[in-house]
Short mmCIF file of C-alpha atoms and ligand atoms in Angstrom, two decimals:
data_model
loop_
_atom_site.label_atom_id
_atom_site.label_comp_id
_atom_site.label_asym_id
_atom_site.label_seq_id
_atom_site.Cartn_x
_atom_site.Cartn_y
_atom_site.Cartn_z
CA MET A 30 41.42 -12.70 -8.65
CA ASN A 31 40.13 -15.29 -11.06
CA GLN A 32 36.44 -14.40 -11.17
CA HIS A 33 35.54 -17.56 -13.06
CA LEU A 34 36.93 -19.74 -10.30
CA ARG A 35 34.37 -18.33 -7.91
CA PRO A 36 31.50 -20.70 -7.21
CA GLU A 37 28.13 -20.11 -8.91
CA PRO A 38 26.07 -17.87 -6.65
CA VAL A 39 23.38 -19.68 -4.64
CA PRO A 40 19.88 -18.25 -5.30
CA PHE A 41 18.25 -16.76 -2.19
CA ILE A 42 14.84 -18.03 -3.32
CA ASP A 43 14.81 -20.31 -6.36
CA ILE A 44 11.61 -19.43 -8.21
CA ALA A 45 13.18 -20.71 -11.44
CA ALA A 46 13.55 -24.26 -10.02
CA GLN A 47 9.87 -24.33 -9.15
CA ARG A 48 9.03 -22.92 -12.58
CA ARG A 49 10.94 -25.79 -14.21
CA ARG A 50 9.03 -28.30 -12.13
CA LEU A 51 5.66 -26.75 -12.98
CA GLY A 52 6.49 -25.40 -16.44
CA LYS A 53 3.92 -27.12 -18.60
CA SER A 54 1.01 -27.03 -16.18
CA ILE A 55 1.47 -23.29 -15.55
CA ASP A 56 1.73 -22.57 -19.27
CA GLU A 57 -1.48 -24.50 -19.87
CA ALA A 58 -3.29 -22.75 -17.02
CA VAL A 59 -2.29 -19.35 -18.41
CA SER A 60 -3.34 -20.43 -21.92
CA ARG A 61 -6.79 -21.38 -20.65
CA VAL A 62 -7.24 -17.86 -19.27
CA LEU A 63 -5.96 -16.35 -22.52
CA GLY A 64 -8.55 -18.54 -24.26
CA HIS A 65 -11.62 -17.52 -22.24
CA CYS A 66 -10.50 -13.88 -21.74
CA GLN A 67 -12.30 -13.45 -18.41
CA PHE A 68 -9.34 -11.63 -16.91
CA ILE A 69 -11.41 -10.20 -14.07
CA ASN A 70 -13.51 -12.58 -11.95
CA GLY A 71 -12.94 -15.53 -14.25
CA PRO A 72 -13.91 -19.04 -13.11
CA GLU A 73 -10.42 -19.71 -11.69
CA VAL A 74 -10.98 -17.13 -8.94
CA ALA A 75 -13.90 -18.98 -7.34
CA GLN A 76 -12.11 -22.30 -7.91
CA LEU A 77 -9.03 -21.09 -6.07
CA GLU A 78 -11.15 -19.70 -3.23
CA ALA A 79 -12.86 -23.07 -2.77
CA GLN A 80 -9.51 -24.88 -2.80
CA LEU A 81 -7.97 -22.46 -0.30
CA ALA A 82 -10.98 -22.95 1.99
CA ALA A 83 -10.55 -26.71 1.82
CA PHE A 84 -6.81 -26.45 2.42
CA SER A 85 -7.09 -24.13 5.42
CA GLY A 86 -10.34 -25.29 6.97
CA ALA A 87 -11.79 -21.75 6.88
CA LYS A 88 -15.46 -21.51 5.83
CA HIS A 89 -15.01 -18.48 3.57
CA VAL A 90 -12.09 -17.29 1.47
CA VAL A 91 -12.09 -13.93 -0.30
CA THR A 92 -9.11 -13.45 -2.61
CA CYS A 93 -7.82 -9.95 -3.22
CA ALA A 94 -5.11 -7.89 -4.88
CA SER A 95 -2.39 -8.14 -2.22
CA GLY A 96 -1.65 -9.07 1.37
CA THR A 97 -1.78 -5.41 2.29
CA ASP A 98 -5.29 -5.10 0.84
CA ALA A 99 -6.27 -8.26 2.72
CA LEU A 100 -5.38 -6.54 6.02
CA LEU A 101 -6.88 -3.21 5.01
CA MET A 102 -10.17 -4.71 3.77
CA VAL A 103 -10.85 -6.45 7.08
CA LEU A 104 -10.17 -3.24 9.03
CA MET A 105 -12.45 -1.31 6.63
CA ALA A 106 -15.18 -3.95 6.93
CA LYS A 107 -15.09 -3.63 10.73
CA GLY A 108 -15.29 0.17 10.55
CA VAL A 109 -11.91 0.66 12.23
CA GLY A 110 -10.85 4.29 12.02
CA HIS A 111 -10.03 7.52 13.83
CA GLY A 112 -9.84 7.14 17.61
CA ASP A 113 -9.29 3.39 17.44
CA ALA A 114 -6.08 1.63 18.44
CA VAL A 115 -4.90 -1.50 16.65
CA LEU A 116 -2.05 -3.32 18.34
CA CYS A 117 0.63 -4.90 16.23
CA PRO A 118 4.20 -6.10 16.65
CA SER A 119 6.90 -3.64 15.62
CA PHE A 120 9.28 -6.31 14.32
CA THR A 121 7.40 -7.07 11.08
CA PHE A 122 7.08 -6.03 7.44
CA CYS A 123 5.71 -2.47 7.27
CA ALA A 124 2.38 -3.48 5.71
CA THR A 125 1.08 -4.70 9.09
CA GLY A 126 1.07 -1.23 10.66
CA GLU A 127 0.56 0.57 7.36
CA ALA A 128 -2.89 -0.98 6.83
CA VAL A 129 -3.90 0.30 10.29
CA ALA A 130 -2.64 3.83 9.68
CA LEU A 131 -4.38 3.97 6.27
CA THR A 132 -7.78 3.60 8.00
CA GLY A 133 -7.07 6.61 10.22
CA ALA A 134 -6.72 4.39 13.29
CA THR A 135 -3.57 4.45 15.42
CA PRO A 136 -1.17 1.53 15.27
CA VAL A 137 0.21 0.87 18.75
CA PHE A 138 3.47 -1.03 18.48
CA VAL A 139 4.12 -3.98 20.75
CA ASP A 140 7.31 -5.95 21.42
CA VAL A 141 8.08 -9.50 20.29
CA ASP A 142 9.51 -12.60 21.92
CA GLU A 143 13.21 -12.89 21.08
CA ALA A 144 13.05 -16.67 20.70
CA THR A 145 10.10 -16.91 18.28
CA PHE A 146 10.20 -13.39 16.73
CA ASN A 147 6.43 -13.20 17.35
CA ILE A 148 4.23 -10.83 19.38
CA ASP A 149 4.84 -10.94 23.13
CA ALA A 150 1.66 -11.41 25.19
CA ASN A 151 2.88 -9.32 28.14
CA SER A 152 3.89 -6.45 25.92
CA LEU A 153 0.47 -6.71 24.23
CA LYS A 154 -1.21 -6.21 27.63
CA ARG A 155 1.01 -3.19 28.28
CA GLY A 156 0.21 -1.84 24.82
CA ILE A 157 -3.53 -2.05 25.47
CA ALA A 158 -3.06 -0.09 28.72
CA SER A 159 -0.92 2.49 26.87
CA ALA A 160 -3.64 2.91 24.20
CA ILE A 161 -6.34 3.48 26.82
CA LYS A 162 -4.14 6.02 28.62
CA LEU A 163 -3.89 7.93 25.33
CA GLY A 164 -7.67 8.02 25.04
CA LEU A 165 -7.78 5.49 22.20
CA LYS A 166 -10.23 2.61 21.96
CA PRO A 167 -8.42 -0.73 21.55
CA ARG A 168 -10.35 -2.39 18.73
CA ALA A 169 -8.11 -5.11 17.35
CA VAL A 170 -4.78 -6.89 17.51
CA ILE A 171 -2.84 -8.05 14.46
CA PRO A 172 -0.50 -10.86 15.48
CA VAL A 173 2.01 -11.66 12.72
CA ASP A 174 3.16 -15.22 12.04
CA LEU A 175 6.65 -14.04 11.28
CA PHE A 176 9.05 -15.92 8.98
CA GLY A 177 6.50 -18.72 8.61
CA GLN A 178 5.86 -19.60 12.23
CA PRO A 179 2.47 -19.11 13.95
CA ALA A 180 2.18 -16.63 16.80
CA ASP A 181 0.85 -17.90 20.14
CA HIS A 182 -2.78 -17.71 19.04
CA ASP A 183 -4.29 -19.08 22.25
CA ALA A 184 -2.59 -16.46 24.41
CA ILE A 185 -3.35 -13.60 21.99
CA GLY A 186 -6.95 -14.73 21.48
CA ALA A 187 -7.59 -14.85 25.24
CA ILE A 188 -6.26 -11.32 25.79
CA ALA A 189 -8.27 -9.97 22.84
CA GLU A 190 -11.45 -11.63 24.07
CA ALA A 191 -11.03 -10.23 27.58
CA GLU A 192 -10.66 -6.73 26.11
CA GLY A 193 -13.49 -7.03 23.57
CA MET A 194 -11.05 -6.75 20.66
CA PHE A 195 -11.03 -8.79 17.47
CA VAL A 196 -8.00 -10.64 16.12
CA LEU A 197 -6.84 -10.18 12.53
CA ASP A 198 -4.03 -12.65 11.88
CA ASP A 199 -1.30 -11.46 9.50
CA ALA A 200 -0.28 -14.79 7.99
CA ALA A 201 1.32 -13.21 4.90
CA GLN A 202 4.48 -15.24 5.58
CA ALA A 203 2.92 -18.33 7.07
CA PHE A 204 0.02 -19.65 5.03
CA GLY A 205 0.22 -23.45 5.29
CA ALA A 206 1.66 -23.47 8.82
CA SER A 207 -0.32 -24.91 11.71
CA TYR A 208 -0.90 -24.15 15.37
CA LYS A 209 -1.98 -26.98 17.69
CA GLY A 210 -3.03 -29.14 14.77
CA ARG A 211 -5.06 -26.52 12.89
CA ARG A 212 -3.88 -24.65 9.83
CA LEU A 213 -3.64 -20.86 9.91
CA GLY A 214 -6.84 -19.32 8.58
CA ALA A 215 -8.80 -20.70 11.51
CA PHE A 216 -7.66 -18.27 14.24
CA GLY A 217 -9.28 -15.01 15.23
CA LEU A 218 -12.00 -13.21 13.32
CA ALA A 219 -10.06 -13.28 10.06
CA THR A 220 -6.67 -14.15 8.58
CA ALA A 221 -4.86 -12.26 5.85
CA THR A 222 -2.24 -13.76 3.56
CA SER A 223 -0.16 -12.67 0.58
CA PHE A 224 0.72 -14.37 -2.70
CA PHE A 225 3.66 -12.07 -3.45
CA PRO A 226 6.13 -14.24 -5.44
CA ALA A 227 8.62 -14.65 -2.59
CA LYS A 228 6.04 -15.86 -0.04
CA PRO A 229 5.76 -19.60 0.63
CA LEU A 230 2.71 -19.79 -1.68
CA GLY A 231 3.51 -17.11 -4.24
CA GLY A 232 2.02 -16.24 -7.60
CA PHE A 233 3.70 -14.56 -10.56
CA GLY A 234 2.65 -11.12 -9.39
CA ASP A 235 0.73 -9.56 -6.52
CA GLY A 236 -2.17 -11.25 -4.79
CA GLY A 237 -3.68 -12.02 -1.41
CA ALA A 238 -6.56 -13.67 0.41
CA ILE A 239 -8.71 -13.34 3.51
CA PHE A 240 -9.95 -16.35 5.50
CA THR A 241 -12.91 -16.20 7.88
CA ASP A 242 -15.73 -18.29 9.32
CA ASP A 243 -17.95 -15.18 9.54
CA ALA A 244 -20.39 -15.19 6.59
CA GLN A 245 -21.45 -11.59 7.16
CA LEU A 246 -17.84 -10.40 7.14
CA ALA A 247 -17.12 -12.39 3.96
CA GLU A 248 -20.06 -10.71 2.23
CA THR A 249 -18.88 -7.25 3.27
CA LEU A 250 -15.35 -8.08 2.05
CA ARG A 251 -16.74 -9.13 -1.36
CA SER A 252 -18.43 -5.74 -1.59
CA ILE A 253 -15.33 -3.80 -0.49
CA ARG A 254 -13.29 -5.71 -3.07
CA VAL A 255 -15.37 -4.06 -5.82
CA HIS A 256 -15.65 -0.42 -4.69
CA GLY A 257 -18.27 -1.13 -2.05
CA GLN A 258 -20.74 -2.45 -4.58
CA GLY A 259 -24.27 -3.22 -3.34
CA SER A 260 -26.86 -5.56 -4.85
CA ASP A 261 -27.52 -2.87 -7.47
CA LYS A 262 -24.23 -2.61 -9.32
CA TYR A 263 -24.54 1.17 -9.73
CA ASP A 264 -25.53 1.94 -6.14
CA ASN A 265 -22.32 1.61 -4.13
CA VAL A 266 -23.21 1.19 -0.50
CA ARG A 267 -19.82 1.73 1.16
CA LEU A 268 -16.27 2.78 0.37
CA GLY A 269 -14.16 0.07 -1.19
CA LEU A 270 -11.15 -0.62 -3.39
CA THR A 271 -10.14 -2.11 -6.70
CA GLY A 272 -9.22 -5.08 -4.60
CA ARG A 273 -9.60 -8.14 -6.84
CA LEU A 274 -7.14 -10.93 -7.57
CA ASP A 275 -6.49 -11.30 -11.34
CA THR A 276 -7.85 -14.46 -12.95
CA MET A 277 -4.36 -15.10 -14.34
CA GLN A 278 -2.85 -15.18 -10.84
CA ALA A 279 -5.67 -17.43 -9.61
CA ALA A 280 -4.97 -19.88 -12.45
CA ILE A 281 -1.26 -19.92 -11.59
CA LEU A 282 -1.91 -20.33 -7.87
CA ILE A 283 -4.23 -23.31 -8.49
CA GLU A 284 -1.27 -25.12 -10.07
CA LYS A 285 1.11 -24.10 -7.31
CA LEU A 286 -1.29 -25.15 -4.56
CA LYS A 287 -1.11 -28.73 -5.94
CA ILE A 288 2.55 -29.03 -4.93
CA PHE A 289 2.41 -26.80 -1.85
CA GLU A 290 2.22 -29.61 0.74
CA ASP A 291 5.23 -31.25 -0.82
CA GLU A 292 7.11 -27.94 -0.85
CA ILE A 293 6.31 -27.35 2.83
CA ALA A 294 7.81 -30.76 3.64
CA ALA A 295 10.91 -29.92 1.57
CA ARG A 296 11.32 -26.55 3.34
CA ASN A 297 11.17 -28.33 6.67
CA LYS A 298 13.95 -30.71 5.59
CA VAL A 299 16.08 -27.70 4.65
CA ALA A 300 15.37 -26.10 8.04
CA GLU A 301 16.37 -29.32 9.85
CA ARG A 302 19.66 -29.49 7.94
CA TYR A 303 20.41 -25.86 8.84
CA ALA A 304 19.65 -26.50 12.51
CA ARG A 305 21.99 -29.51 12.54
CA GLY A 306 24.75 -27.71 10.66
CA LEU A 307 24.59 -24.35 12.42
CA GLY A 308 22.98 -24.89 15.83
CA ASN A 309 26.29 -24.77 17.67
CA VAL A 310 27.67 -21.58 16.04
CA VAL A 311 24.69 -19.20 15.73
CA THR A 312 21.21 -18.94 17.29
CA VAL A 313 18.99 -20.93 14.96
CA PRO A 314 15.22 -20.31 14.94
CA ARG A 315 13.13 -22.18 17.48
CA VAL A 316 9.70 -23.46 16.50
CA GLY A 317 7.32 -23.11 19.43
CA GLY A 318 5.51 -26.10 20.96
CA GLY A 319 2.48 -27.19 18.93
CA CYS A 320 3.57 -25.16 15.90
CA THR A 321 4.77 -26.03 12.43
CA SER A 322 6.51 -23.49 10.21
CA VAL A 323 6.52 -22.99 6.45
CA TRP A 324 9.90 -21.21 6.68
CA ALA A 325 9.24 -18.08 4.67
CA GLN A 326 12.68 -17.08 5.92
CA TYR A 327 15.44 -18.94 7.72
CA THR A 328 16.55 -16.24 10.12
CA ILE A 329 19.52 -16.73 12.41
CA ARG A 330 20.94 -14.47 15.13
CA LEU A 331 24.65 -13.78 15.17
CA PRO A 332 26.71 -14.10 18.35
CA LYS A 333 27.21 -10.94 20.40
CA GLY A 334 29.94 -8.74 18.97
CA CYS A 335 29.83 -10.35 15.52
CA ASP A 336 29.91 -7.68 12.78
CA ARG A 337 26.81 -8.34 10.67
CA ASP A 338 27.96 -6.38 7.61
CA GLY A 339 31.30 -8.18 7.66
CA PHE A 340 29.52 -11.51 8.00
CA ALA A 341 27.27 -10.74 5.01
CA THR A 342 30.28 -9.71 2.92
CA ALA A 343 32.19 -12.89 3.82
CA LEU A 344 29.23 -14.96 2.63
CA GLN A 345 28.76 -12.86 -0.50
CA VAL A 346 32.36 -13.60 -1.51
CA GLN A 347 31.50 -17.31 -1.31
CA GLY A 348 28.47 -16.74 -3.57
CA VAL A 349 26.01 -16.98 -0.68
CA PRO A 350 23.41 -14.18 -0.57
CA THR A 351 21.83 -13.04 2.68
CA ALA A 352 19.06 -10.57 3.55
CA ILE A 353 18.15 -8.63 6.65
CA TYR A 354 14.54 -8.81 7.78
CA TYR A 355 14.24 -6.26 9.35
CA PRO A 356 17.06 -3.76 9.88
CA LYS A 357 14.59 -1.32 11.45
CA SER A 358 11.50 -2.24 13.44
CA MET A 359 8.39 -0.29 12.46
CA HIS A 360 8.55 2.15 15.38
CA GLN A 361 12.09 3.11 14.24
CA GLN A 362 11.03 4.02 10.69
CA THR A 363 10.42 7.58 9.49
CA ALA A 364 6.74 7.15 8.63
CA TYR A 365 5.89 5.40 11.91
CA ARG A 366 8.10 6.86 14.60
CA ASP A 367 5.39 9.20 15.93
CA PHE A 368 2.94 6.39 16.68
CA PRO A 369 2.75 5.10 20.25
CA VAL A 370 4.58 2.05 21.57
CA ALA A 371 3.71 -0.20 24.52
CA ASP A 372 4.87 0.94 27.96
CA GLY A 373 8.27 -0.47 28.77
CA GLY A 374 9.51 0.07 25.20
CA LEU A 375 10.37 -2.53 22.60
CA PRO A 376 13.85 -3.79 23.55
CA ALA A 377 13.52 -7.21 21.89
CA SER A 378 12.46 -5.69 18.55
CA GLU A 379 15.39 -3.28 18.69
CA THR A 380 17.89 -6.03 19.57
CA LEU A 381 16.63 -8.33 16.81
CA SER A 382 16.86 -5.55 14.22
CA CYS A 383 20.58 -5.39 15.02
CA ASP A 384 21.48 -9.08 15.05
CA VAL A 385 19.24 -11.07 12.66
CA ILE A 386 20.22 -12.21 9.18
CA SER A 387 18.39 -14.55 6.83
CA LEU A 388 19.95 -17.36 4.77
CA PRO A 389 18.82 -18.83 1.43
CA MET A 390 15.63 -20.84 1.97
CA HIS A 391 13.36 -22.53 -0.54
CA ALA A 392 11.96 -25.96 -1.33
CA TYR A 393 14.60 -26.69 -3.98
CA LEU A 394 17.74 -26.09 -1.92
CA ASP A 395 19.60 -29.36 -2.43
CA GLU A 396 21.99 -30.86 0.10
CA PRO A 397 25.33 -30.07 -1.63
CA THR A 398 24.31 -26.44 -2.20
CA GLN A 399 23.12 -26.13 1.37
CA GLU A 400 26.42 -27.59 2.59
CA ARG A 401 28.14 -24.68 0.84
CA VAL A 402 25.95 -22.22 2.73
CA ILE A 403 26.60 -23.97 6.04
CA LYS A 404 30.36 -24.05 5.43
CA ALA A 405 30.38 -20.37 4.49
CA VAL A 406 28.47 -19.44 7.66
CA ARG A 407 30.75 -21.52 9.89
CA GLY A 408 33.83 -20.06 8.19
CA ALA A 409 32.59 -16.48 8.58
CA ILE A 410 31.84 -16.98 12.28
CA SER A 411 35.16 -18.60 13.18
CA GLY A 412 37.17 -16.39 10.82
C1 LIG B 522 4.41 -9.51 2.56
C2 LIG B 522 3.74 -9.11 3.80
C3 LIG B 522 2.57 -8.32 3.81
C4 LIG B 522 2.00 -7.66 2.58
O1 LIG B 522 1.78 -8.47 1.51
P1 LIG B 522 1.76 -7.82 0.02
O2 LIG B 522 1.11 -8.89 -0.78
O3 LIG B 522 3.16 -7.55 -0.36
O4 LIG B 522 0.93 -6.59 0.09
C5 LIG B 522 1.96 -8.08 5.03
N1 LIG B 522 2.47 -8.53 6.17
C6 LIG B 522 3.60 -9.26 6.22
C7 LIG B 522 4.10 -9.75 7.53
C8 LIG B 522 4.29 -9.56 5.03
O5 LIG B 522 5.43 -10.27 5.08
#
């Protein structure tokens, strides 16, 4: 075969295209930090927090070292631990349940809705009953806004309130999306997000943030972020972490936040083109009523009987990369398989793990390149 006749591979996420667009402003932002040398807690950190608060509508924003720390810090601040149950969907990135297990609490895995990929309210109710039967105290639920789309926050919030549980929203994939006209960051007690480079708002390294309207919680989180520091720097009043966001990442994120709205609009155009081009051959994602998505992933479901590995290989040959999020739900993974699951099992999570596949998605996916992806998908399905 003539290798050089093969088309240029399509990038799965084109961070380089964004870098070209932002090149000079990012370089200058980094240079400013190199100039003032306040690498920890420099002025950019507070600036970014204020801008994220304005963007999301949350009263308080506490940046931190990663999305995983964002989840963990809220659970620590609320004293979640041994004997507590925290309910979370099984079809998610492992950090959701990992943060729970790290506190000593028990993650109780709940099923998702096949159409939206997000936590299923009825399974959540069954999961709460399962936790109580096991002698655990249901303390919190962590809905995940998977692939960029908000969970059903009204339904989840109502169940949590009735049970005296708090809601910690895992918006690591969905910062910038909205539910019933309000941006994520405004739902539940607190919202966690991640600035991992591949997330919709990503830095050039690890980072995260917590959003809350609760001033007391924000203060506790600021203490946990620095080893549980009290008002006297050398009298630590609680356990904490080295949980800070680097000044350098804050400076970079300030520049990226300036174009984020525009990138969200571009991602939505890409999603619309996919839906038009593929809606009649595969199951394309459905955005729930009242929701907008930031399309962290464009995840399709293959028709019954379609061989997913063969499909991925057929696309690969055409220079089109794919990824599988997630080939195993959390309750199927080695580290988590001994934790409880909601009564009735998690059939939707298990089905999705077998038939989902994600296509290239980013704000810089131009129409001709996307046409190549669409053609490759259609060819692989009919072939
Ligand atoms: C990425 C991600 C996290 C963790 O974020 P990190 O910054 O990588 O620690 C948590 N939950 C979900 C759903 C994620 O996708």
